[in-house]
Every structure is written in structure tokens, then in C-alpha cells.
mmCIF file of C-alpha atoms in Angstrom:
data_model
loop_
_atom_site.group_PDB
_atom_site.id
_atom_site.type_symbol
_atom_site.label_atom_id
_atom_site.label_comp_id
_atom_site.label_asym_id
_atom_site.label_seq_id
_atom_site.Cartn_x
_atom_site.Cartn_y
_atom_site.Cartn_z
ATOM 1 C CA MET R 154 -48.700 -145.619 -76.425
ATOM 2 C CA ASN R 155 -45.254 -144.721 -77.919
ATOM 3 C CA THR R 156 -43.641 -141.644 -76.433
ATOM 4 C CA ALA R 157 -40.712 -139.460 -77.657
ATOM 5 C CA PRO R 158 -38.893 -136.959 -75.895
ATOM 6 C CA LEU R 159 -39.355 -133.538 -76.674
ATOM 7 C CA ASP R 160 -35.706 -132.954 -77.514
ATOM 8 C CA ASN R 161 -35.480 -135.993 -80.013
ATOM 9 C CA ALA R 162 -33.627 -135.345 -83.144
ATOM 10 C CA ASP R 163 -36.532 -136.145 -85.123
ATOM 11 C CA ALA R 164 -38.820 -133.851 -83.520
ATOM 12 C CA GLN R 165 -36.750 -131.068 -84.663
ATOM 13 C CA THR R 166 -36.127 -131.977 -88.125
ATOM 14 C CA GLU R 167 -39.675 -133.526 -89.170
ATOM 15 C CA HIS R 168 -42.775 -131.516 -89.666
ATOM 16 C CA VAL R 169 -45.250 -131.989 -86.810
ATOM 17 C CA ASN R 170 -48.585 -131.207 -87.382
ATOM 18 C CA LEU R 171 -50.175 -129.654 -84.368
ATOM 19 C CA ASN R 172 -53.714 -130.332 -85.116
ATOM 20 C CA GLU R 173 -53.070 -133.826 -85.475
ATOM 21 C CA VAL R 174 -51.084 -134.166 -82.326
ATOM 22 C CA LEU R 175 -54.011 -132.403 -80.496
ATOM 23 C CA HIS R 176 -56.530 -134.515 -81.835
ATOM 24 C CA ARG R 177 -54.728 -137.610 -80.807
ATOM 25 C CA PHE R 178 -54.299 -136.352 -77.377
ATOM 26 C CA SER R 179 -58.005 -135.815 -77.085
ATOM 27 C CA THR R 180 -58.959 -139.352 -78.531
ATOM 28 C CA LYS R 181 -60.028 -141.946 -76.110
ATOM 29 C CA ALA R 182 -57.505 -144.727 -75.781
ATOM 30 C CA ALA R 183 -60.114 -147.359 -76.713
ATOM 31 C CA TRP R 184 -61.139 -145.607 -79.710
ATOM 32 C CA LEU R 185 -57.418 -145.462 -80.829
ATOM 33 C CA ALA R 186 -57.012 -148.989 -80.186
ATOM 34 C CA ALA R 187 -60.028 -149.892 -82.202
ATOM 35 C CA GLU R 188 -58.840 -147.735 -84.944
ATOM 36 C CA ARG R 189 -55.500 -149.385 -85.199
ATOM 37 C CA GLN R 190 -56.882 -153.007 -85.209
ATOM 38 C CA THR R 191 -58.567 -152.374 -88.422
ATOM 39 C CA LEU R 192 -57.256 -150.540 -91.333
ATOM 40 C CA PRO R 193 -59.696 -147.973 -92.928
ATOM 41 C CA GLU R 194 -61.039 -149.242 -96.325
ATOM 42 C CA ALA R 195 -59.858 -146.639 -98.598
ATOM 43 C CA PRO R 196 -56.338 -147.312 -100.052
ATOM 44 C CA ARG R 197 -55.188 -143.616 -99.463
ATOM 45 C CA ALA R 198 -56.616 -143.741 -95.941
ATOM 46 C CA GLN R 199 -54.729 -147.139 -95.206
ATOM 47 C CA LEU R 200 -51.349 -145.667 -96.387
ATOM 48 C CA GLU R 201 -51.928 -142.753 -94.098
ATOM 49 C CA VAL R 202 -52.553 -145.146 -91.173
ATOM 50 C CA LEU R 203 -49.171 -147.145 -92.005
ATOM 51 C CA LEU R 204 -47.236 -144.012 -92.323
ATOM 52 C CA ARG R 205 -48.516 -142.610 -89.072
ATOM 53 C CA GLU R 206 -47.789 -145.867 -87.345
ATOM 54 C CA ILE R 207 -44.153 -145.770 -88.449
ATOM 55 C CA GLY R 208 -44.090 -142.208 -87.610
ATOM 56 C CA GLU R 209 -45.134 -142.795 -84.018
ATOM 57 C CA THR R 210 -43.177 -145.998 -83.329
ATOM 58 C CA VAL R 211 -39.828 -145.117 -81.303
ATOM 59 C CA LEU R 212 -38.827 -148.352 -79.673
ATOM 60 C CA PRO R 213 -38.230 -151.290 -82.260
ATOM 61 C CA ARG R 214 -41.390 -153.113 -83.301
ATOM 62 C CA CYS R 215 -42.522 -155.273 -86.200
ATOM 63 C CA ILE R 216 -45.649 -154.155 -88.198
ATOM 64 C CA ASP R 217 -47.459 -157.203 -89.620
ATOM 65 C CA LEU R 218 -49.964 -156.387 -92.360
ATOM 66 C CA LYS R 219 -52.478 -159.214 -93.039
ATOM 67 C CA THR R 220 -55.490 -159.764 -95.631
ATOM 68 C CA LYS R 221 -58.030 -162.027 -94.643
ATOM 69 C CA GLY R 222 -56.031 -163.301 -91.728
ATOM 70 C CA GLN R 223 -53.055 -164.133 -94.150
ATOM 71 C CA PRO R 224 -49.773 -162.190 -93.442
ATOM 72 C CA ILE R 225 -48.754 -160.266 -96.553
ATOM 73 C CA ALA R 226 -45.841 -158.153 -95.318
ATOM 74 C CA THR R 227 -43.764 -157.247 -92.230
ATOM 75 C CA LEU R 228 -42.292 -154.094 -91.682
ATOM 76 C CA THR R 229 -39.341 -153.469 -89.220
ATOM 77 C CA VAL R 230 -39.729 -149.951 -87.522
ATOM 78 C CA SER R 231 -37.900 -148.041 -84.882
ATOM 79 C CA ASN R 232 -37.114 -144.515 -84.007
ATOM 80 C CA ARG R 233 -39.741 -143.523 -86.382
ATOM 81 C CA ARG R 234 -38.074 -144.846 -89.318
ATOM 82 C CA LEU R 235 -38.613 -148.104 -91.486
ATOM 83 C CA PHE R 236 -35.578 -150.219 -91.312
ATOM 84 C CA ARG R 237 -36.575 -153.638 -93.056
ATOM 85 C CA PHE R 238 -39.376 -154.349 -95.441
ATOM 86 C CA CYS R 239 -40.211 -158.245 -96.020
ATOM 87 C CA LEU R 240 -42.954 -159.290 -98.426
ATOM 88 C CA SER R 241 -44.388 -162.709 -97.377
ATOM 89 C CA GLY R 242 -42.420 -165.535 -99.354
ATOM 90 C CA SER R 243 -39.676 -162.926 -100.597
ATOM 91 C CA PRO R 244 -36.406 -162.319 -98.788
ATOM 92 C CA GLU R 245 -36.065 -159.558 -96.238
ATOM 93 C CA LYS R 246 -34.897 -156.245 -97.707
ATOM 94 C CA GLN R 247 -32.790 -153.930 -95.797
ATOM 95 C CA ILE R 248 -33.826 -150.081 -96.013
ATOM 96 C CA THR R 249 -31.417 -147.278 -96.013
ATOM 97 C CA GLY R 250 -32.133 -143.617 -95.874
ATOM 98 C CA ASN R 251 -31.418 -142.628 -99.323
ATOM 99 C CA ALA R 252 -33.884 -141.360 -101.988
ATOM 100 C CA ALA R 253 -33.730 -144.156 -104.332
ATOM 101 C CA ASP R 254 -34.630 -146.648 -101.492
ATOM 102 C CA ALA R 255 -37.476 -144.590 -100.415
ATOM 103 C CA LYS R 256 -38.504 -144.431 -104.291
ATOM 104 C CA ASN R 257 -38.309 -148.259 -104.546
ATOM 105 C CA LEU R 258 -40.657 -148.801 -101.527
ATOM 106 C CA SER R 259 -43.278 -146.172 -102.959
ATOM 107 C CA SER R 260 -44.919 -148.683 -105.475
ATOM 108 C CA ALA R 261 -44.612 -151.689 -102.724
ATOM 109 C CA LEU R 262 -46.319 -149.624 -100.072
ATOM 110 C CA ILE R 263 -49.070 -148.463 -102.294
ATOM 111 C CA ASP R 264 -49.765 -152.040 -103.541
ATOM 112 C CA LEU R 265 -49.811 -153.240 -99.754
ATOM 113 C CA SER R 266 -52.351 -150.441 -98.812
ATOM 114 C CA LYS R 267 -54.596 -151.712 -101.423
ATOM 115 C CA GLN R 268 -54.451 -155.270 -100.148
ATOM 116 C CA ALA R 269 -53.930 -155.096 -96.354
ATOM 117 C CA THR R 270 -57.158 -155.188 -94.167
ATOM 118 C CA SER R 271 -55.546 -155.686 -90.925
ATOM 119 C CA MET R 272 -52.170 -154.353 -88.886
ATOM 120 C CA THR R 273 -50.679 -155.722 -85.871
ATOM 121 C CA SER R 274 -47.746 -154.223 -83.930
ATOM 122 C CA ARG R 275 -45.353 -156.441 -81.835
ATOM 123 C CA ALA R 276 -42.236 -155.775 -79.984
ATOM 124 C CA LEU R 277 -38.875 -156.670 -81.840
ATOM 125 C CA SER R 278 -37.061 -159.754 -80.025
ATOM 126 C CA ASP R 279 -34.031 -158.979 -81.842
ATOM 127 C CA PRO R 280 -33.501 -155.150 -82.386
ATOM 128 C CA ALA R 281 -30.109 -155.612 -84.209
ATOM 129 C CA GLY R 282 -29.763 -153.311 -86.990
ATOM 130 C CA THR R 283 -32.071 -150.834 -85.938
ATOM 131 C CA ALA R 284 -29.605 -148.689 -83.565
ATOM 132 C CA ASP R 285 -27.972 -146.635 -86.553
ATOM 133 C CA SER R 286 -30.723 -143.970 -87.496
ATOM 134 C CA SER R 287 -28.957 -143.495 -90.945
ATOM 135 C CA ASN R 288 -30.194 -146.884 -91.903
ATOM 136 C CA GLY R 289 -33.701 -146.215 -91.761
ATOM 137 C CA CYS R 290 -35.978 -144.356 -93.832
ATOM 138 C CA THR R 291 -38.033 -141.552 -92.458
ATOM 139 C CA VAL R 292 -41.732 -140.837 -93.141
ATOM 140 C CA ALA R 293 -40.774 -137.667 -94.523
ATOM 141 C CA ALA R 294 -38.699 -139.462 -97.199
ATOM 142 C CA LEU R 295 -41.142 -141.785 -97.671
ATOM 143 C CA ARG R 296 -43.860 -139.278 -98.158
ATOM 144 C CA ASN R 297 -41.758 -137.391 -100.734
ATOM 145 C CA ALA R 298 -40.981 -140.747 -102.543
ATOM 146 C CA LEU R 299 -44.785 -141.338 -102.627
ATOM 147 C CA ALA R 300 -45.602 -138.023 -103.820
ATOM 148 C CA ILE R 301 -48.346 -137.582 -101.585
ATOM 149 C CA ASP R 302 -50.158 -134.478 -101.862
ATOM 150 C CA THR R 303 -49.455 -133.050 -98.449
ATOM 151 C CA ARG R 304 -52.110 -130.381 -98.861
ATOM 152 C CA PRO R 305 -54.577 -131.046 -95.921
ATOM 153 C CA CYS R 306 -58.222 -132.081 -97.050
ATOM 154 C CA ASP R 307 -57.917 -132.552 -100.777
ATOM 155 C CA ILE R 308 -60.897 -133.762 -102.912
ATOM 156 C CA SER R 309 -59.428 -137.056 -103.642
ATOM 157 C CA HIS R 310 -59.052 -137.852 -99.925
ATOM 158 C CA LEU R 311 -62.702 -137.006 -99.210
ATOM 159 C CA ALA R 312 -63.610 -139.327 -102.266
ATOM 160 C CA ASP R 313 -61.416 -142.059 -100.825
ATOM 161 C CA LEU R 314 -63.255 -141.622 -97.419
ATOM 162 C CA LEU R 315 -66.780 -141.648 -98.955
ATOM 163 C CA GLU R 316 -66.405 -144.352 -101.603
ATOM 164 C CA PRO R 317 -66.610 -147.299 -99.390
ATOM 165 C CA HIS R 318 -70.041 -146.395 -98.189
ATOM 166 C CA ALA R 319 -71.337 -144.529 -101.072
ATOM 167 C CA LEU R 320 -74.651 -145.899 -102.796
ATOM 168 C CA ALA R 321 -73.569 -143.784 -105.727
ATOM 169 C CA GLN R 322 -70.621 -141.448 -106.314
ATOM 170 C CA MET R 323 -69.446 -138.967 -109.031
ATOM 171 C CA THR R 324 -66.075 -137.373 -109.318
ATOM 172 C CA TRP R 325 -64.852 -134.966 -112.111
ATOM 173 C CA SER R 326 -62.014 -133.212 -113.230
ATOM 174 C CA GLY R 327 -62.258 -130.151 -115.394
ATOM 175 C CA SER R 328 -65.961 -129.756 -115.869
ATOM 176 C CA PRO R 329 -68.605 -131.496 -113.981
ATOM 177 C CA GLU R 330 -70.079 -132.749 -117.215
ATOM 178 C CA LYS R 331 -67.013 -134.859 -117.866
ATOM 179 C CA ASN R 332 -67.838 -137.097 -114.751
ATOM 180 C CA VAL R 333 -67.111 -140.638 -113.694
ATOM 181 C CA CYS R 334 -70.079 -142.433 -111.937
ATOM 182 C CA THR R 335 -70.080 -145.335 -109.825
ATOM 183 C CA GLY R 336 -72.918 -147.019 -107.881
ATOM 184 C CA ALA R 337 -76.628 -146.976 -108.472
ATOM 185 C CA ASP R 338 -77.665 -145.118 -111.703
ATOM 186 C CA VAL R 339 -80.789 -143.807 -110.075
ATOM 187 C CA TRP R 340 -78.865 -141.122 -108.171
ATOM 188 C CA ARG R 341 -76.978 -139.988 -111.256
ATOM 189 C CA PRO R 342 -79.463 -136.995 -112.149
ATOM 190 C CA LEU R 343 -79.448 -135.629 -108.828
ATOM 191 C CA MET R 344 -75.555 -135.978 -108.651
ATOM 192 C CA GLU R 345 -75.028 -134.199 -111.802
ATOM 193 C CA ALA R 346 -77.436 -131.402 -111.122
ATOM 194 C CA HIS R 347 -76.012 -130.607 -107.702
ATOM 195 C CA ALA R 348 -72.271 -130.986 -109.163
ATOM 196 C CA ALA R 349 -73.135 -128.194 -111.587
ATOM 197 C CA ARG R 350 -74.993 -126.081 -109.373
ATOM 198 C CA LEU R 351 -72.175 -126.140 -106.561
ATOM 199 C CA HIS R 352 -69.593 -125.514 -109.379
ATOM 200 C CA ALA R 353 -71.424 -122.547 -110.505
ATOM 201 C CA ALA R 354 -71.816 -121.261 -106.930
ATOM 202 C CA ILE R 355 -68.193 -121.535 -106.072
ATOM 203 C CA ASP R 356 -67.237 -120.074 -109.445
ATOM 204 C CA GLY R 357 -69.686 -117.132 -108.565
ATOM 205 C CA ASN R 358 -71.520 -117.468 -111.893
ATOM 206 C CA ALA R 359 -74.802 -118.374 -110.298
ATOM 207 C CA GLY R 360 -75.589 -115.156 -108.603
ATOM 208 C CA GLY R 361 -75.062 -116.980 -105.344
ATOM 209 C CA GLN R 362 -71.345 -116.748 -104.798
ATOM 210 C CA ILE R 363 -70.222 -118.250 -101.566
ATOM 211 C CA ALA R 364 -68.771 -115.233 -99.625
ATOM 212 C CA GLY R 365 -65.267 -115.565 -97.979
ATOM 213 C CA VAL R 366 -64.592 -119.069 -99.247
ATOM 214 C CA ARG R 367 -61.528 -119.732 -101.374
ATOM 215 C CA ASP R 368 -60.434 -123.085 -100.154
ATOM 216 C CA THR R 369 -62.105 -126.532 -100.748
ATOM 217 C CA THR R 370 -65.728 -126.240 -100.295
ATOM 218 C CA GLY R 371 -68.437 -128.674 -99.632
ATOM 219 C CA MET R 372 -72.050 -129.206 -98.888
ATOM 220 C CA ALA R 373 -74.055 -132.051 -97.265
ATOM 221 C CA ILE R 374 -77.765 -132.388 -97.593
ATOM 222 C CA PRO R 375 -79.839 -134.785 -95.756
ATOM 223 C CA LEU R 376 -82.194 -136.601 -98.245
ATOM 224 C CA SER R 377 -83.978 -138.630 -95.690
ATOM 225 C CA SER R 378 -83.382 -140.151 -92.091
ATOM 226 C CA ASP R 379 -80.934 -142.634 -93.621
ATOM 227 C CA LYS R 380 -79.226 -140.881 -96.811
ATOM 228 C CA VAL R 381 -77.224 -137.824 -97.404
ATOM 229 C CA LEU R 382 -75.929 -135.980 -100.390
ATOM 230 C CA VAL R 383 -72.345 -135.009 -99.831
ATOM 231 C CA MET R 384 -70.496 -132.940 -102.401
ATOM 232 C CA ALA R 385 -67.405 -130.735 -102.658
ATOM 233 C CA CYS R 386 -65.351 -129.089 -105.199
ATOM 234 C CA LYS R 387 -61.870 -127.159 -105.383
ATOM 235 C CA GLY R 388 -61.117 -125.618 -108.580
ATOM 236 C CA THR R 389 -61.632 -128.062 -111.437
ATOM 237 C CA LEU R 390 -61.920 -131.116 -109.219
ATOM 238 C CA GLY R 391 -65.036 -132.323 -107.467
ATOM 239 C CA VAL R 392 -66.878 -135.267 -105.839
ATOM 240 C CA VAL R 393 -70.629 -135.893 -105.347
ATOM 241 C CA SER R 394 -71.757 -138.782 -103.340
ATOM 242 C CA VAL R 395 -74.972 -140.312 -101.892
ATOM 243 C CA THR R 396 -74.182 -142.143 -98.619
ATOM 244 C CA PRO R 397 -75.790 -143.299 -95.429
ATOM 245 C CA VAL R 398 -76.130 -140.261 -93.240
ATOM 246 C CA GLU R 399 -73.899 -141.430 -90.373
ATOM 247 C CA ASP R 400 -71.049 -142.445 -92.731
ATOM 248 C CA GLY R 401 -71.276 -139.370 -94.834
ATOM 249 C CA LEU R 402 -71.009 -137.098 -91.875
ATOM 250 C CA LYS R 403 -68.362 -139.167 -90.106
ATOM 251 C CA ALA R 404 -66.394 -139.009 -93.539
ATOM 252 C CA ILE R 405 -66.541 -135.135 -93.337
ATOM 253 C CA GLY R 406 -65.157 -134.874 -89.743
ATOM 254 C CA ALA R 407 -62.439 -137.431 -90.831
ATOM 255 C CA TRP R 408 -61.550 -135.183 -93.754
ATOM 256 C CA GLN R 409 -61.143 -132.207 -91.563
ATOM 257 C CA ILE R 410 -58.520 -133.777 -89.700
ATOM 258 C CA PRO R 411 -55.406 -133.066 -91.886
ATOM 259 C CA ASP R 412 -53.169 -136.114 -92.490
ATOM 260 C CA THR R 413 -55.679 -138.771 -91.609
ATOM 261 C CA MET S 23 -87.918 -118.803 -73.777
ATOM 262 C CA THR S 24 -86.603 -115.998 -76.075
ATOM 263 C CA ILE S 25 -84.792 -116.661 -79.419
ATOM 264 C CA GLN S 26 -81.393 -115.656 -77.835
ATOM 265 C CA ASN S 27 -81.888 -118.174 -74.999
ATOM 266 C CA HIS S 28 -82.489 -120.774 -77.677
ATOM 267 C CA LEU S 29 -79.104 -119.778 -79.377
ATOM 268 C CA ASP S 30 -77.257 -119.529 -76.345
ATOM 269 C CA GLN S 31 -78.370 -123.066 -75.530
ATOM 270 C CA LEU S 32 -77.651 -124.456 -79.052
ATOM 271 C CA ARG S 33 -74.040 -123.171 -78.546
ATOM 272 C CA GLN S 34 -73.496 -124.595 -75.342
ATOM 273 C CA ASN S 35 -75.041 -127.907 -76.263
ATOM 274 C CA ALA S 36 -73.464 -128.685 -79.657
ATOM 275 C CA PRO S 37 -70.054 -129.963 -79.693
ATOM 276 C CA GLY S 38 -67.439 -127.716 -80.870
ATOM 277 C CA CYS S 39 -69.913 -124.836 -81.698
ATOM 278 C CA THR S 40 -68.470 -121.401 -81.657
ATOM 279 C CA LEU S 41 -71.444 -119.420 -83.002
ATOM 280 C CA THR S 42 -75.169 -119.727 -83.295
ATOM 281 C CA ALA S 43 -77.355 -117.442 -85.129
ATOM 282 C CA PHE S 44 -81.130 -116.868 -86.328
ATOM 283 C CA GLY S 45 -81.805 -115.174 -89.453
ATOM 284 C CA ASP S 46 -84.159 -114.404 -92.354
ATOM 285 C CA LEU S 47 -83.477 -116.078 -95.694
ATOM 286 C CA SER S 48 -85.570 -113.780 -97.800
ATOM 287 C CA SER S 49 -83.804 -110.528 -96.682
ATOM 288 C CA ARG S 50 -80.536 -112.539 -96.219
ATOM 289 C CA LEU S 51 -80.149 -110.787 -92.446
ATOM 290 C CA ILE S 52 -79.021 -112.481 -89.209
ATOM 291 C CA LEU S 53 -81.341 -111.164 -86.750
ATOM 292 C CA ARG S 54 -79.901 -112.700 -83.584
ATOM 293 C CA SER S 55 -76.518 -114.398 -82.646
ATOM 294 C CA SER S 56 -74.778 -116.040 -79.808
ATOM 295 C CA SER S 57 -70.983 -116.165 -79.582
ATOM 296 C CA ALA S 58 -68.446 -116.142 -76.706
ATOM 297 C CA ALA S 59 -66.857 -112.818 -77.913
ATOM 298 C CA PRO S 60 -68.669 -110.249 -80.046
ATOM 299 C CA CYS S 61 -68.943 -111.392 -83.729
ATOM 300 C CA PRO S 62 -68.130 -108.809 -86.431
ATOM 301 C CA ARG S 63 -71.017 -107.866 -88.779
ATOM 302 C CA GLU S 64 -69.238 -109.026 -91.735
ATOM 303 C CA VAL S 65 -69.036 -112.777 -90.308
ATOM 304 C CA LEU S 66 -72.741 -112.736 -89.750
ATOM 305 C CA ASP S 67 -73.435 -111.162 -93.201
ATOM 306 C CA SER S 68 -71.278 -114.032 -94.697
ATOM 307 C CA LEU S 69 -73.032 -116.610 -92.766
ATOM 308 C CA SER S 70 -76.601 -115.417 -94.159
ATOM 309 C CA GLN S 71 -75.113 -115.498 -97.473
ATOM 310 C CA LYS S 72 -73.863 -119.237 -96.935
ATOM 311 C CA ALA S 73 -77.322 -120.276 -95.923
ATOM 312 C CA ALA S 74 -79.059 -118.429 -98.744
ATOM 313 C CA THR S 75 -76.271 -120.177 -101.154
ATOM 314 C CA CYS S 76 -77.194 -123.597 -99.552
ATOM 315 C CA PHE S 77 -80.739 -123.605 -99.835
ATOM 316 C CA SER S 78 -80.778 -122.275 -103.447
ATOM 317 C CA VAL S 79 -78.424 -125.054 -104.543
ATOM 318 C CA ILE S 80 -80.863 -127.327 -102.935
ATOM 319 C CA GLU S 81 -84.028 -125.837 -104.826
ATOM 320 C CA ASP S 82 -82.093 -125.481 -108.276
ATOM 321 C CA GLY S 83 -80.626 -128.956 -108.002
ATOM 322 C CA HIS S 84 -84.098 -130.271 -107.378
ATOM 323 C CA ALA S 85 -83.115 -132.086 -104.265
ATOM 324 C CA SER S 86 -86.056 -130.358 -102.337
ATOM 325 C CA GLU S 87 -88.527 -132.638 -104.372
ATOM 326 C CA LEU S 88 -86.696 -135.581 -103.166
ATOM 327 C CA ILE S 89 -86.190 -134.694 -99.577
ATOM 328 C CA ASP S 90 -87.836 -136.527 -96.737
ATOM 329 C CA ALA S 91 -88.051 -133.842 -94.192
ATOM 330 C CA GLY S 92 -89.143 -136.232 -91.397
ATOM 331 C CA CYS S 93 -85.812 -136.649 -89.280
ATOM 332 C CA TYR S 94 -83.491 -133.557 -90.342
ATOM 333 C CA GLY S 95 -86.220 -131.279 -91.796
ATOM 334 C CA HIS S 96 -85.035 -128.873 -94.317
ATOM 335 C CA SER S 97 -81.279 -128.651 -93.384
ATOM 336 C CA ALA S 98 -77.969 -128.199 -95.044
ATOM 337 C CA ILE S 99 -74.209 -128.266 -94.060
ATOM 338 C CA MET S 100 -71.655 -126.449 -95.774
ATOM 339 C CA PHE S 101 -68.045 -127.380 -94.864
ATOM 340 C CA THR S 102 -64.539 -126.240 -95.337
ATOM 341 C CA PRO S 103 -61.306 -127.774 -94.218
ATOM 342 C CA GLY S 104 -61.454 -125.665 -91.053
ATOM 343 C CA GLN S 105 -65.252 -125.395 -90.190
ATOM 344 C CA SER S 106 -68.599 -126.565 -90.678
ATOM 345 C CA PHE S 107 -71.756 -124.458 -91.036
ATOM 346 C CA VAL S 108 -75.185 -126.103 -90.329
ATOM 347 C CA PHE S 109 -78.427 -124.643 -91.487
ATOM 348 C CA SER S 110 -81.793 -125.652 -90.572
ATOM 349 C CA ARG S 111 -84.992 -124.127 -91.782
ATOM 350 C CA SER S 112 -88.291 -123.808 -90.042
ATOM 351 C CA ASP S 113 -91.101 -126.072 -91.270
ATOM 352 C CA THR S 114 -93.717 -123.462 -90.536
ATOM 353 C CA SER S 115 -91.954 -120.232 -91.575
ATOM 354 C CA ALA S 116 -89.525 -121.210 -94.427
ATOM 355 C CA ASP S 117 -87.689 -118.022 -94.478
ATOM 356 C CA ASP S 118 -86.595 -118.711 -90.649
ATOM 357 C CA VAL S 119 -83.132 -120.184 -90.522
ATOM 358 C CA THR S 120 -81.163 -121.353 -87.623
ATOM 359 C CA CYS S 121 -77.176 -121.523 -87.991
ATOM 360 C CA ALA S 122 -74.506 -123.158 -86.023
ATOM 361 C CA VAL S 123 -70.872 -122.790 -86.855
ATOM 362 C CA ILE S 124 -68.907 -125.905 -85.804
ATOM 363 C CA GLU S 125 -65.150 -126.346 -85.448
ATOM 364 C CA SER S 126 -63.476 -128.850 -87.774
ATOM 365 C CA ALA S 127 -63.610 -132.472 -86.999
ATOM 366 C CA GLN S 128 -66.554 -132.557 -84.638
ATOM 367 C CA ASP S 129 -69.653 -134.561 -84.608
ATOM 368 C CA VAL S 130 -71.668 -132.791 -87.312
ATOM 369 C CA GLU S 131 -74.739 -134.861 -87.020
ATOM 370 C CA GLN S 132 -75.127 -134.066 -83.474
ATOM 371 C CA ALA S 133 -75.138 -130.302 -84.278
ATOM 372 C CA LEU S 134 -77.507 -131.071 -87.216
ATOM 373 C CA ARG S 135 -79.890 -132.560 -84.893
ATOM 374 C CA ALA S 136 -79.581 -129.706 -82.329
ATOM 375 C CA THR S 137 -79.983 -126.986 -84.873
ATOM 376 C CA ARG S 138 -82.954 -128.686 -86.424
ATOM 377 C CA GLU S 139 -84.658 -128.805 -82.840
ATOM 378 C CA THR S 140 -83.801 -125.271 -82.015
ATOM 379 C CA VAL S 141 -85.514 -123.731 -85.238
ATOM 380 C CA GLN S 142 -88.602 -125.770 -84.408
ATOM 381 C CA LYS S 143 -88.691 -124.564 -80.658
ATOM 382 C CA ILE S 144 -88.413 -120.991 -81.887
ATOM 383 C CA GLY S 145 -91.339 -121.549 -84.352
ATOM 384 C CA GLU S 146 -93.351 -123.143 -81.607
ATOM 385 C CA ASP S 147 -92.556 -120.494 -79.177
ATOM 386 C CA ALA S 148 -93.478 -117.787 -81.800
ATOM 387 C CA ALA S 149 -96.949 -119.250 -82.446
#
């Protein structure tokens, strides 16, 4: 596990999420190791894992990203910064801390997060070029360049977590009637009925307004021993998904941890 | 075993559980509750309101016709970024509901099973 002194300059300047820190301290080492060997399937979650890995690496290391066992990119990371970036078969690119560089990295990182299926980290044999922090790009700069929505627990994040396991899923922006459905059509009427009802309940138009709730609100209804209907909406955005019980309820727990 | 004992036990056994309660859906009232510190009435009123909303969404969305009540019975979970609210209705008396408030990022399935078990036990004791 990487460690950083409390008086580290980064710790003073970067935003530290206390919930995440507490969660990681309370998580068993074996689970963390397993989590790091295989990237989660949703691209957004993969990107978050990658950024977290960069943000937690203090000593110089290389992060190798692979898809189906084939290397696709190598990132050189040190002092919680990205220093070098190399796509397989392309020349290595030195990163600087300026905004334009971070912006250039954004599309490459998004593409990588869609392709990569595994990630390994190894100690860097030649740490030359990683000593000067001004030559690296911080996670905060990457997040800004990536325009990641840093509000915790947003709808799209939940949709990303549910999607890989969903038997059917429906998302909407605006009105639940204008939805996009994927998966088995047999679940569509059920999902549409519940999307409308949840939307109405949260808007307070159904005589059953949810008291005291102003944030993202969701519901999970076990349909049987192996299927659960998970739905959530906030404002004009929403998602409804039919998933296996275990996966659906795990997704809710994972969604409730900010920045995972 | 009293209802209060069942609620205390549920709160201790469900991971991250801060509040458990037993209520009546038709009157939307919480009749008993268990929490480490005294719980304001408004919180309990809000809990019963959430339970009523959950089950009305299920009924109006016609999910009740599709639910196979075998494993989880008639249960529902409401969740926000900060908490999960687990509700389970009794099989024998449909207005009886047991509620558990769970801190975020906890094992909701375990809480769901425990809440279901508790409402059934309360029903058996009352019979």
C-alpha cells in the first residue's frame, strides 16, 4: 500500500474525500487487491479506478493497461501525478502540468477506460524525470480537463454501475416517456410504469411525495429471489434497471461511496 | 419476545443499521422504534411516509402482480446517497411494516433479509 506523509504538499492542496479515505481504511487488503487486478466493466468506473490509482501512487511506478492480455498503454506515475503516457506502438509522451496537456490527455484516457480490462502496477526501474512535480499532471487537473461531474452519486454513475449486469435498462433525460431502453423488451412496460410513478412521487404530484428528500432518490424492489428492479431519479434524469438481486444491491452500495 | 426486543435485535444484527421501527401502513404511524439515541418524531413520521410511498409505487406500477414473494416477501428499499431505508411488509397482516435505516455503502441485501425475518417473527409472536 502506498503511503504519504500528512504534511505532503499534495495533501494540503488537493481535495481529500474523507468518506473515501475511511472506506479504504476499513476495506480488507485482499478485497482491495482483487479490486485492483480487474477493472470494473463500466467505462466511467474504470476511469475512476485509474484516476484513483494515480492519486494514490507516491513512489515512482508504471501502470500497465491491458485488454485481453495485450498491453494497450503504459502510464508513468509518481508523487500522485501522471508524468508519462505511452500508447502501445506509439512514442512515449512526456506530460507537463499545464491545462492544455491535461486536456489532450482527456480523450485518450476516456478511450483507454473503454478498452482496458486489466491493470497492473510495477515499480519503476528508472525514475528519471519524475522528481520535479511541475513536470507531472495532478489528478485534480485531469478531472478538470475530463470535465468529470464531481457531484457524488449522480444518476449516470448509477446507470454505469447497473448496466453491465442488467437484464434490461431504461434511462431518460427530461420526461420518463422519452426514454432509451436496452435489454429484454419483456421488462419495458414494468420499467416504464415505475419510472413514471417514481418521477411523480418525487415531484410530489402523486399524493405520495417523498418527505424530506431533495437529493437523488432511488428505490429497489425485489421481484423474486434472483431479480430486483432498481430505479432512481434526480430532477429530469433517471434510470430503471432489472438486474440480478446481488448485482443490483451491490451497485447501490458502490454508488453510495462518493468517487468510486 | 416483544416487538421492541425484535427491533433492538434487528438494529444490532444488520450492518450499519442506525434505526429500526415497526409501523402501520394504513395509518402511516410508527408504533415502536429502536435507536441508539432518542429519535425525533419527525424522523419517524418521515420514515412511515417513505414506507407508504414505496408500497404505493409498487402497487401503482403493477409490480405487486409480478412479485414472487418467496425469498424477500413484500419488501422495498428506498435509497439516497447517504442512507438506505429497508421496508418489509408482513405476509399475514399487510399493514404491518418493519423498517431499517442503514448507513450508506453497507450490505443492503443482508439488511433486507434481516428486516424480512423480523417482520415475520413479529407476526408469528402476535398470532
